[in-house]
Coordinates of C-alpha atoms in Angstrom, one line a residue:
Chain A
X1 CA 0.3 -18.9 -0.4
X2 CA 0.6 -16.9 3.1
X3 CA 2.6 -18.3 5.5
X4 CA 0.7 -20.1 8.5
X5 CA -0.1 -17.6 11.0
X6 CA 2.2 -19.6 13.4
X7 CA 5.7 -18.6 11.3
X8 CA 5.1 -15.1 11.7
X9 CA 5.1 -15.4 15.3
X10 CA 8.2 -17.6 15.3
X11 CA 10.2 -14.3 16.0
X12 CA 8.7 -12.9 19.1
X13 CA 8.8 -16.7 20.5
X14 CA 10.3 -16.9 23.9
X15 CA 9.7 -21.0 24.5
X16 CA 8.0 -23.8 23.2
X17 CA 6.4 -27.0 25.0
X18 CA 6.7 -30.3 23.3
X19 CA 4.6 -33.0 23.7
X20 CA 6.1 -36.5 24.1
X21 CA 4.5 -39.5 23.0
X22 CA 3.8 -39.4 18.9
X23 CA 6.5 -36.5 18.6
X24 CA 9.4 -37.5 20.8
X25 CA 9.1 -41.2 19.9
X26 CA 6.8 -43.8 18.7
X27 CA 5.2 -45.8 21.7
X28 CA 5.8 -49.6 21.1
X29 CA 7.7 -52.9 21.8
X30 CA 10.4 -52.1 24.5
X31 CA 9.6 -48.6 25.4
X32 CA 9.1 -47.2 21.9
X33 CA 11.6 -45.9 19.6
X34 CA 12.7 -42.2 18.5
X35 CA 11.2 -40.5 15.6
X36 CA 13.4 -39.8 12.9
X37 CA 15.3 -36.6 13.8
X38 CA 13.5 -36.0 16.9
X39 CA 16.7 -36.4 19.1
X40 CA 18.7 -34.0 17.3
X41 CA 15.7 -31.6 16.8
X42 CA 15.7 -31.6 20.7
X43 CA 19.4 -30.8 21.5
X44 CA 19.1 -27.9 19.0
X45 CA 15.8 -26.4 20.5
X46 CA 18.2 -26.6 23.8
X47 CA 21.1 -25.1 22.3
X48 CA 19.1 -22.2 21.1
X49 CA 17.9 -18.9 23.2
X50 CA 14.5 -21.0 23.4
X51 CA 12.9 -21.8 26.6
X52 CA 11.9 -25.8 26.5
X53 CA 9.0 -27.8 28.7
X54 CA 7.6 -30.9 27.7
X55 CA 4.2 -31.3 28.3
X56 CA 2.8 -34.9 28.2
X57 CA -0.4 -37.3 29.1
X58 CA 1.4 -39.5 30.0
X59 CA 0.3 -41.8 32.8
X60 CA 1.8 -45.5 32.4
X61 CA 4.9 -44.6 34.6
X62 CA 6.1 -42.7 37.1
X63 CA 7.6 -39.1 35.7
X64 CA 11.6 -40.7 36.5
X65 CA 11.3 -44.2 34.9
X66 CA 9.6 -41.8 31.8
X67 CA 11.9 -39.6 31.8
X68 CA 14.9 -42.4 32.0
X69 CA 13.3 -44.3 28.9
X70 CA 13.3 -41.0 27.3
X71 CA 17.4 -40.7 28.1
X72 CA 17.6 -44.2 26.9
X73 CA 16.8 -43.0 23.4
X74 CA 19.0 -40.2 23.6
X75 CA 16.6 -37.6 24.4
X76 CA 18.5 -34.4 26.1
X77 CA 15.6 -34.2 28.7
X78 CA 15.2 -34.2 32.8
X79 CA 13.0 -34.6 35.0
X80 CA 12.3 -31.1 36.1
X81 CA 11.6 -30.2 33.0
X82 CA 8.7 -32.6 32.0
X83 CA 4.8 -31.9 33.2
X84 CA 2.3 -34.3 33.6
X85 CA -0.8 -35.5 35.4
X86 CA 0.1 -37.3 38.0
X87 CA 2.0 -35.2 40.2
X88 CA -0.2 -32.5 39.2
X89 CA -3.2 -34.9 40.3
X90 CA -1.2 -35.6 43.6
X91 CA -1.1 -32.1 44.4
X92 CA -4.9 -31.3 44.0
X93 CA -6.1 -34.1 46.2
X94 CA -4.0 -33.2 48.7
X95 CA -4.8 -29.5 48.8
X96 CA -8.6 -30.6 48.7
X97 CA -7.8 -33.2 51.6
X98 CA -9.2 -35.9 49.1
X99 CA -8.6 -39.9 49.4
X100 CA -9.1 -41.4 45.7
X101 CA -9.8 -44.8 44.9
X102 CA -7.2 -45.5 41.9
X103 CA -7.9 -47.1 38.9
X104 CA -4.2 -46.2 36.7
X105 CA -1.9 -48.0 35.4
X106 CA 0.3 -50.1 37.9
X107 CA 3.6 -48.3 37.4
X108 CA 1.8 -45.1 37.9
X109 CA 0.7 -46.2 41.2
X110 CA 3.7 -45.1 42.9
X111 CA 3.5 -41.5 42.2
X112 CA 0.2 -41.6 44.4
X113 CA 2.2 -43.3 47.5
X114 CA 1.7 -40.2 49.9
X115 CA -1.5 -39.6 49.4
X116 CA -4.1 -41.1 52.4
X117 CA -6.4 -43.8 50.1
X118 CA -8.5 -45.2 52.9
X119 CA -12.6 -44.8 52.9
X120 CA -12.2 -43.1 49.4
X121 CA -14.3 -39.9 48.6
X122 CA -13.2 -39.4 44.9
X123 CA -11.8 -41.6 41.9
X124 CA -8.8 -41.0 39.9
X125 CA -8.2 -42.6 36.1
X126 CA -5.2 -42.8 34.3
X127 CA -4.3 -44.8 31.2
X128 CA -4.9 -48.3 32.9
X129 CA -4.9 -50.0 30.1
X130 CA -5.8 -53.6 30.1
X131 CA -6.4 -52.2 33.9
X132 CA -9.4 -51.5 32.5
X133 CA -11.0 -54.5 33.1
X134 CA -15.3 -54.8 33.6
X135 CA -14.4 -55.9 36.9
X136 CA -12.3 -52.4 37.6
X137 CA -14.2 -50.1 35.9
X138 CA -17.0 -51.3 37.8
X139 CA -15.4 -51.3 40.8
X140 CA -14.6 -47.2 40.7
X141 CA -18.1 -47.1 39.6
X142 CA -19.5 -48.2 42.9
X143 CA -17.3 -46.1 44.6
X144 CA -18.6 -43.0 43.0
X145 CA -22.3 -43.7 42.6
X146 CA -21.9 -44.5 46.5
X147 CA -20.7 -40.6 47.1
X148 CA -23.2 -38.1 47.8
X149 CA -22.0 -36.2 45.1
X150 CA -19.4 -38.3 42.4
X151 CA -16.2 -36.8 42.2
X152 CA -14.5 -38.1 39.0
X153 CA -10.6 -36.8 38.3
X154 CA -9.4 -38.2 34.7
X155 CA -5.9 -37.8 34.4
X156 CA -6.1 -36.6 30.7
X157 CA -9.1 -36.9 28.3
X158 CA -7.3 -38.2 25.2
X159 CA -9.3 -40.4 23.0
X160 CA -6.6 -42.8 21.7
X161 CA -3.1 -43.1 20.8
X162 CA -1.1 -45.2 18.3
X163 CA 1.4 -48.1 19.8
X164 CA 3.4 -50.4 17.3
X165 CA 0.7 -50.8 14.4
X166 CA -2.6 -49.5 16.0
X167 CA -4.4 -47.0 17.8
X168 CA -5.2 -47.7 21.3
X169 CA -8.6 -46.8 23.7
X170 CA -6.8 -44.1 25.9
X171 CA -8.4 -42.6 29.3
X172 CA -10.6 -40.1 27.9
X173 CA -12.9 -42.6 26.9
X174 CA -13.2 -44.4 30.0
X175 CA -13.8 -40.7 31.6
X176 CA -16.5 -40.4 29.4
X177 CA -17.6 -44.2 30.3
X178 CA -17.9 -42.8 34.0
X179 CA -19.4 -39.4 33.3
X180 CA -22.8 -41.1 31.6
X181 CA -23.0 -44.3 34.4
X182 CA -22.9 -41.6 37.0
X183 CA -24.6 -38.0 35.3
X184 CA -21.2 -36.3 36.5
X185 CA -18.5 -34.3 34.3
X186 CA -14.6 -35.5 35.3
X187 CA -12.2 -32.7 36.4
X188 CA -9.3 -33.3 33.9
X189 CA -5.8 -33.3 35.3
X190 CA -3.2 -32.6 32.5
X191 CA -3.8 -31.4 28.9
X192 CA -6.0 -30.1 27.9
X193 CA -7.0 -28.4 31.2
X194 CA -5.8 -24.6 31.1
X195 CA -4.3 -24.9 34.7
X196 CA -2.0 -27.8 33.3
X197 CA -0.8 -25.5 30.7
X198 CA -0.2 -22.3 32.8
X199 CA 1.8 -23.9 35.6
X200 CA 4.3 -25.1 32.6
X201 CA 4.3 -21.7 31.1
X202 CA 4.5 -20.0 35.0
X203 CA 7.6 -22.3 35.1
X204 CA 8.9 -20.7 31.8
X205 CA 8.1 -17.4 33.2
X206 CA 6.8 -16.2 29.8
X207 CA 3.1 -14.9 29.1
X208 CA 1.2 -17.5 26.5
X209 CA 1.5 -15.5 23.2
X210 CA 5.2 -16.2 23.5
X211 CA 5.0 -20.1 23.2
X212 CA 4.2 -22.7 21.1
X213 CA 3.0 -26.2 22.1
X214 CA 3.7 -29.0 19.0
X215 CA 1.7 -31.8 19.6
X216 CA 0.3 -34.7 17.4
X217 CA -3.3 -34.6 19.5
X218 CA -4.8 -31.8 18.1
X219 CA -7.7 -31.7 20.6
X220 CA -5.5 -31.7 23.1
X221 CA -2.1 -30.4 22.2
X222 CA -2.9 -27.9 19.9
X223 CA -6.6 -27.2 21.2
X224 CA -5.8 -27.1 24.3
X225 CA -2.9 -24.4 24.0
X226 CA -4.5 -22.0 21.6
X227 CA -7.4 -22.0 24.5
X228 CA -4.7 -20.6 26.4
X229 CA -3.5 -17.8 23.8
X230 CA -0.9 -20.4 22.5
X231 CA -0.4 -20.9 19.4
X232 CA -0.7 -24.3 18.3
X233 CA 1.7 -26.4 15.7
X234 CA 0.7 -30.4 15.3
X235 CA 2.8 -32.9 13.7
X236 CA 2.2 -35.3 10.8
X237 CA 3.5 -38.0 13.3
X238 CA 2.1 -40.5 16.4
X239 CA -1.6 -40.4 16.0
X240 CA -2.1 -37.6 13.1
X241 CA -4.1 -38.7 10.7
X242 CA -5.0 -36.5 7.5
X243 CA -8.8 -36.0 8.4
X244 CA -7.5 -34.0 11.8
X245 CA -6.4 -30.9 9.2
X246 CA -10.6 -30.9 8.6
X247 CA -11.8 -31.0 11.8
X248 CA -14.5 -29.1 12.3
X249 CA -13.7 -27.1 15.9
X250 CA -10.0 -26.8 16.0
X251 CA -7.3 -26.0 13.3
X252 CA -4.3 -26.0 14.0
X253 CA -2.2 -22.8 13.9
X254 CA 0.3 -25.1 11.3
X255 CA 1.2 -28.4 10.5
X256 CA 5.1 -29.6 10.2
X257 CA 5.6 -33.3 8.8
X258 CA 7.7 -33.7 12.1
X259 CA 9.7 -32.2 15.0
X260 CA 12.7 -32.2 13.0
X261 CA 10.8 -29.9 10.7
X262 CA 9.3 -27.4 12.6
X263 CA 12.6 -27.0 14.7
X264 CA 14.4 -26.4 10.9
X265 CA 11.8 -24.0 10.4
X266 CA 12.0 -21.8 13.7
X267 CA 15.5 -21.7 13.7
X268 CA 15.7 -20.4 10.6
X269 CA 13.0 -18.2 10.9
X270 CA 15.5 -16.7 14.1
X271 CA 18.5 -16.8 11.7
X272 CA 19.6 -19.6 14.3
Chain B
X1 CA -53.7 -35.0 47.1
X2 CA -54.8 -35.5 43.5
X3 CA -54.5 -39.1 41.7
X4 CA -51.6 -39.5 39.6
X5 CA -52.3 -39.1 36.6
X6 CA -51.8 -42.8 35.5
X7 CA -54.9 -43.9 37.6
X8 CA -56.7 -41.8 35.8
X9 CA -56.2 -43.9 32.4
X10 CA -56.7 -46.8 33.9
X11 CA -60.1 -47.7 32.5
X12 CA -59.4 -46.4 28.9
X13 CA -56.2 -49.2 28.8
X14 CA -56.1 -51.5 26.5
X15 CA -52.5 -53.0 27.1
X16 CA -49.9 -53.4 29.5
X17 CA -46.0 -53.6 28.7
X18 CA -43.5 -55.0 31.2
X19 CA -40.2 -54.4 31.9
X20 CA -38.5 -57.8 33.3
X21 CA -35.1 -57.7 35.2
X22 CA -35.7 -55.4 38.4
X23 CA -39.8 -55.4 37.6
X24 CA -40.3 -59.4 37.6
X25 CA -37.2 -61.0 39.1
X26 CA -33.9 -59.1 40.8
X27 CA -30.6 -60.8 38.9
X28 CA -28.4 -62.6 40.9
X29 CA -26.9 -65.8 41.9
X30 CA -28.1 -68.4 39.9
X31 CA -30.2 -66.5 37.6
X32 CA -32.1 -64.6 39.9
X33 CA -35.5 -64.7 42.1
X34 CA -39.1 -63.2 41.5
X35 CA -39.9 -60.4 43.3
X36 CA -42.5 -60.9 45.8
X37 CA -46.0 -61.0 44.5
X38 CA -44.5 -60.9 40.8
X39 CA -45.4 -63.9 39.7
X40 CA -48.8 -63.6 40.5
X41 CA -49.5 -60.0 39.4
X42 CA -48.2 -61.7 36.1
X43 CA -51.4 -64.8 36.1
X44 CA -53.7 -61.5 37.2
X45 CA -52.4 -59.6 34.6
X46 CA -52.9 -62.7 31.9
X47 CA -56.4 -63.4 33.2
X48 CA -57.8 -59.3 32.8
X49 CA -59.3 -58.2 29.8
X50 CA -56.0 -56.4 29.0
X51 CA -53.3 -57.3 26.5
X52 CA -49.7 -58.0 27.9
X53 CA -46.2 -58.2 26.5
X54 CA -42.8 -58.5 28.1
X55 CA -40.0 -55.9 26.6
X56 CA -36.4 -56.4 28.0
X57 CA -33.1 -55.0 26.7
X58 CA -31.6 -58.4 28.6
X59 CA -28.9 -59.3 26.1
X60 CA -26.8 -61.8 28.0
X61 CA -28.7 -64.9 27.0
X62 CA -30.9 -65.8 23.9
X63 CA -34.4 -64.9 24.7
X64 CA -35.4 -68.8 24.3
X65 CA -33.3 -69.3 27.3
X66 CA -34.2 -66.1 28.6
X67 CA -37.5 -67.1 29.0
X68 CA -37.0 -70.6 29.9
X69 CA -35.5 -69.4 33.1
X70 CA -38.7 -66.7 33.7
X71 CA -40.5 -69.8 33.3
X72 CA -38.5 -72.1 36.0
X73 CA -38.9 -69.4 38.5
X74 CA -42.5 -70.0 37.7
X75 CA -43.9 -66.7 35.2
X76 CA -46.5 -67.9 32.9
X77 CA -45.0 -66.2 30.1
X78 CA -43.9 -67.5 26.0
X79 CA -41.3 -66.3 23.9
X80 CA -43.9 -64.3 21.0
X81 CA -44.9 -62.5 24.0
X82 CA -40.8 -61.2 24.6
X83 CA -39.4 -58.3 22.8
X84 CA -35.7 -58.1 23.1
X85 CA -33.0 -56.3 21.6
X86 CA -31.1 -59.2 19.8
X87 CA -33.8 -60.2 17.0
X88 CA -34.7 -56.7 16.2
X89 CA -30.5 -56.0 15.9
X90 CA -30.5 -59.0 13.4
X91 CA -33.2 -58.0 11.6
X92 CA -32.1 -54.3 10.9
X93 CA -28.7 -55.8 10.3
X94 CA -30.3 -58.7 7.7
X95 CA -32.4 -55.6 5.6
X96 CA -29.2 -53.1 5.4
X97 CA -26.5 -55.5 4.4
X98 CA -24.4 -55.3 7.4
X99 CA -21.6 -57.6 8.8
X100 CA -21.4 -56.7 12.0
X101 CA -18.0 -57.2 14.4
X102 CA -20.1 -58.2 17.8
X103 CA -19.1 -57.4 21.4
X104 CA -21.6 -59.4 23.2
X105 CA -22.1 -61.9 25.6
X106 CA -21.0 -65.1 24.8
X107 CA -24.8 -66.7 25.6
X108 CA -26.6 -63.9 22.8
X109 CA -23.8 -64.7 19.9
X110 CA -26.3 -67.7 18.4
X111 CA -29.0 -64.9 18.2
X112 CA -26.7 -64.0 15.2
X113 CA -25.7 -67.5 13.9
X114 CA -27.8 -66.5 11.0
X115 CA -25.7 -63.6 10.0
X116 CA -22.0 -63.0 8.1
X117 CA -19.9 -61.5 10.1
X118 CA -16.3 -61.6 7.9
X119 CA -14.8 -58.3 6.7
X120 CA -17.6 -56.7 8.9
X121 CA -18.7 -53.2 8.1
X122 CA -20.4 -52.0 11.6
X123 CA -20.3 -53.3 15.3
X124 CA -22.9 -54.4 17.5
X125 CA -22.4 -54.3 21.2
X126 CA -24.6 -55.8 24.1
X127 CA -24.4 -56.2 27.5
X128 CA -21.1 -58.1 27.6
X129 CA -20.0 -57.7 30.9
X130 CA -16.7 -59.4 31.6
X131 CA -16.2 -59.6 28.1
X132 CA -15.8 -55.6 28.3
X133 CA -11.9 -56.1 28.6
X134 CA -9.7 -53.4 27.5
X135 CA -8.5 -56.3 24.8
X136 CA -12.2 -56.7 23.6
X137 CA -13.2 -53.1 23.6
X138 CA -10.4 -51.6 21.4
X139 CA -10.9 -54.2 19.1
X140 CA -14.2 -53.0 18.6
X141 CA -12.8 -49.7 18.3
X142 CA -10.2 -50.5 15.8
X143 CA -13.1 -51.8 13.3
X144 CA -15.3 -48.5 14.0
X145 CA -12.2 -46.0 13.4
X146 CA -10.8 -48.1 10.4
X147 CA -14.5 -47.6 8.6
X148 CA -15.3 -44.6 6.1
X149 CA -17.8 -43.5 8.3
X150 CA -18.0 -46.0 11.9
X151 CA -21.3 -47.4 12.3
X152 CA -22.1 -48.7 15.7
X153 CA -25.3 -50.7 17.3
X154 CA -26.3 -50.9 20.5
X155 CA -28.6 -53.1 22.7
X156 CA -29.9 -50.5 25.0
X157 CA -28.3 -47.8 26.1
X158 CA -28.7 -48.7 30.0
X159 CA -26.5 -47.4 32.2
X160 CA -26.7 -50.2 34.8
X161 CA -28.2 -52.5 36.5
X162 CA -28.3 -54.3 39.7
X163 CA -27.7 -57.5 40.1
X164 CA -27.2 -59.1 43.8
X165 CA -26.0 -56.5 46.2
X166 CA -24.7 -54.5 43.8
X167 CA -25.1 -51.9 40.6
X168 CA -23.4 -53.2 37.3
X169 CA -22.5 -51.4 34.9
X170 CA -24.8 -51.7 31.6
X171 CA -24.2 -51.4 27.6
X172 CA -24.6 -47.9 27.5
X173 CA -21.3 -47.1 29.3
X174 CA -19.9 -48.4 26.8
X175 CA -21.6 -47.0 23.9
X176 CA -20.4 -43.6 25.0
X177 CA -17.2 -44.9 25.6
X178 CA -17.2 -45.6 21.7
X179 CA -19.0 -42.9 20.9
X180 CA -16.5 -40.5 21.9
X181 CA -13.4 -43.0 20.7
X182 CA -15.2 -42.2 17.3
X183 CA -16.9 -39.1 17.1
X184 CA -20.1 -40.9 16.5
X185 CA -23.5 -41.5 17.6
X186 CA -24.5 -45.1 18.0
X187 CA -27.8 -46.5 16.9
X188 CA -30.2 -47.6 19.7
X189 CA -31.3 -51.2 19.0
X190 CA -34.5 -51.8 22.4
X191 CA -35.7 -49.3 24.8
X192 CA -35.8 -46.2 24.7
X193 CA -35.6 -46.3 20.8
X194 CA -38.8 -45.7 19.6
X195 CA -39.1 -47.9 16.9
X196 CA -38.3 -50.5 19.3
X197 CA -41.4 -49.6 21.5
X198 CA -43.7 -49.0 18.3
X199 CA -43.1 -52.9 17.6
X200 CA -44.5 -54.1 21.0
X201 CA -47.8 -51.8 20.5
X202 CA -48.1 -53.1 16.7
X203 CA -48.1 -56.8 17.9
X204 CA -51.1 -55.5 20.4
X205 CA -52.6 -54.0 17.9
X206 CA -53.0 -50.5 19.9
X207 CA -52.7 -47.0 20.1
X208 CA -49.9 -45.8 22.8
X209 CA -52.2 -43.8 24.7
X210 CA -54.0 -46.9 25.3
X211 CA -50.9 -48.7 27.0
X212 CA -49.0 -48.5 29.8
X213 CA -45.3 -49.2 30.6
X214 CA -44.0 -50.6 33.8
X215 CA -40.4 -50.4 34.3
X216 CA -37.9 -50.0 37.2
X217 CA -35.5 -48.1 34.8
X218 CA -37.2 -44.7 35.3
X219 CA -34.9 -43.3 31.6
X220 CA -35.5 -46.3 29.6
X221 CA -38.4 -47.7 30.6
X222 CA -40.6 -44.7 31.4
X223 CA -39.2 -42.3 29.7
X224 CA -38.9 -44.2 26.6
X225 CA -42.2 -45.4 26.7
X226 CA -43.8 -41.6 27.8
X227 CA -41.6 -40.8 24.1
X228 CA -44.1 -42.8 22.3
X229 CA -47.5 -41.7 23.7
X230 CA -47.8 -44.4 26.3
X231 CA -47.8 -43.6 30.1
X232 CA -44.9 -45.3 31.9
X233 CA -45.1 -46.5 35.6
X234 CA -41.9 -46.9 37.5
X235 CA -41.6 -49.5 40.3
X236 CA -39.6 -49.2 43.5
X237 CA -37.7 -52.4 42.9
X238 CA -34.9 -53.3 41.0
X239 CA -32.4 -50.4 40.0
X240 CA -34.4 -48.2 41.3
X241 CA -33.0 -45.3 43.9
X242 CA -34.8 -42.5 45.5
X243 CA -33.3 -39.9 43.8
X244 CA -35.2 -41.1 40.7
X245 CA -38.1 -38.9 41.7
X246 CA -36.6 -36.2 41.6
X247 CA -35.3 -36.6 38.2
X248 CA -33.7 -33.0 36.2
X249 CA -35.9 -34.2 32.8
X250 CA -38.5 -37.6 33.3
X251 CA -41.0 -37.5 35.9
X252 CA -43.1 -41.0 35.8
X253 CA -47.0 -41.0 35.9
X254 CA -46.9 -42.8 39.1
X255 CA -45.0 -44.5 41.3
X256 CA -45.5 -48.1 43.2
X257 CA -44.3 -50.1 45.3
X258 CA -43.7 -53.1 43.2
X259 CA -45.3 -54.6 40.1
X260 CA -48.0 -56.5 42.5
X261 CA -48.8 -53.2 43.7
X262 CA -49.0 -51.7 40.3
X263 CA -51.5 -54.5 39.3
X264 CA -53.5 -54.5 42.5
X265 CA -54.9 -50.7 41.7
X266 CA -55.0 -51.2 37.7
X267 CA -57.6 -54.2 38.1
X268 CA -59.3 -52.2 41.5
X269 CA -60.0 -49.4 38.9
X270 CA -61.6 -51.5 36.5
X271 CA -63.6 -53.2 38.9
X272 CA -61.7 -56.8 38.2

């Protein structure tokens, strides 16, 4: 058999992004717990000639109490180093002078603290959760159907994601909930827009054909990266499940049973 | 300025469907109030030469108590003459051999006393309002996503409604929300589905193009009905909003006031 396209590359690789959540760690009881070989696979991706982001939807805490919950586990990881939606989210609003009414998660809520929310003129979901109550989503719903012109942001557009034994409604489909009550499309904030992924490889300073984003979404991760002239790696972890290796719009560029694996396999593949 | 074109047909008509909530009575407090000059336009209606039915995609109470409480606020109106979602759902259900998990409001679950529901192999949602908790609808989820291929039902596909000062959201919110959880398409159990309409104009005993659909759901209701044949009316009460009339893809035969209105020039026309 050929090798996937995605080893032969492995050579002229500069850095690779990781997602978190389903390839890090397992989300669940207490925080979550590591996937098996996952913290090791991470200290040897840093102790290599790699560049390393980490790229993550992740919107049920601010980007420090994350990113400590991460060090918890015994992830070598900091906060400079991680991407996701809501600072990203913070900076767009306030570059378009925009005052959102909120409807995320309540340790998220923080992150949003500087930004004017008074007389709102555009909505912002995150993964509320049981947030998303009738009573809430109804409530942002008013707020945009009362705008001359809705402005929806979705801070992701992730369909689901597995916690403890099950998978678990995740924003995307409350952005799509929105979108049809108010014939409007959302502007997505984090992956898989192509402006979340450039400012994480602008940060890496490398041009897109030299990364690789592993993810277990493969809309999202993998998708979303090869959009961008990534390639694409997903897991057999987190939310992976077999039928994703026959989906009919995106294939992944290779499949690795975990991190642990496809960190094995680059390094090798560099004689690292 | 020419007539609209739904005057023209007055004189052929042989049948007249209404829409309830927003047409007949505005939701609210306590049930709700008719809208001025409704319950009269209703005996007018009764006393013509024309056939009348009442189709609804109200699934927040059994229609026996649906139309016990049309009755109190004084329509002259009987349950044989109601077509709602909830019986047509059961019988579909009934004739395939489906168990279905049900999201619904608590007041429509008898509708389905009459049906198993263990190990269930679809899921029917109505208009469930508060029950729509995060909780409830990734339940629902889990059952679609854990089937071979998910199979979901829905009672309308509205996208809201109004009820006191207010727009709520509707069934059809949620349906997409599942949709795209799933990667399906949900089946339309009451308007716009065809099949749905088709069973109101059998029980008349007439062709479409000899009936005529007043709704304040300008999708739903007029389009739906325009689907079939029939010409649909929309009334400027209820959900309705200017911006209606300038819809991208339905454009009503004609526009009133309210349903007295819409009566008032359907019996001028045919000199009653």
């Amino acid at each position: 058999m050929a090798a996937p396209s995605w080893e032969d590359s492995v050579k002229s690789l500069k850095g690779v992004i990781l997602d978190m959540c389903g390839v890090l760690y397992d989300a669940g009881e207490g925080g979550g717990t590591p996937i098996p070989g996952s913290v090791e696979a991470v200290k040897r991706l840093k102790a290599s000639d790699l560049k390393l982001r980490f790229c993550t939807n992740e919107t049920q805490a601010t980007r420090e109490k994350f990113v400590a919950k991460l060090q918890r586990m015994g992830f070598l990881i900091s906060v400079p180093e991680v991407f996701s939606p809501s600072p990203a989210a913070v900076a767009i609003l306030k570059e378009r002078g925009l005052r959102p009414h909120l409807l995320v998660h309540d340790d998220v809520v923080p992150e949003f603290d500087s930004v004017e929310k008074t007389n709102p003129n555009c909505v912002v979901i995150g993964d509320a959760a049981e947030k998303f109550s009738y009573q809430n989503l109804n409530a942002a719903f008013r707020v945009l159907v009362g705008l001359e012109k809705p402005l929806l942001f979705s801070l992701g557009r992730g369909k689901y994601y597995r916690e403890g034994d099950g998978l678990n409604l995740d924003v995307g489909v409350y952005m799509k909930a929105l979108e049809y009550a108010c014939d409007t499309e959302a502007e997505v904030v984090g992956k898989p827009a192509p402006t979340f992924f450039q400012k994480v490889l602008d940060d890496m300073g490398i041009p897109p054909h030299e990364a690789l984003m592993i993810g277990d979404d493969l809309v999202n991760d993998v998708g979303g990266a090869q959009v961008c002239g990534m390639k694409g790696v997903q897991v057999r972890t987190g939310k992976y499940r077999p039928s994703d290796e026959k989906h009919p719009t995106v294939m992944a560029d290779g499949y690795v049973n975990n991190l642990a694996e496809a960190v094995d396999t680059i390094l090798k593949l560099r004689g690292q």
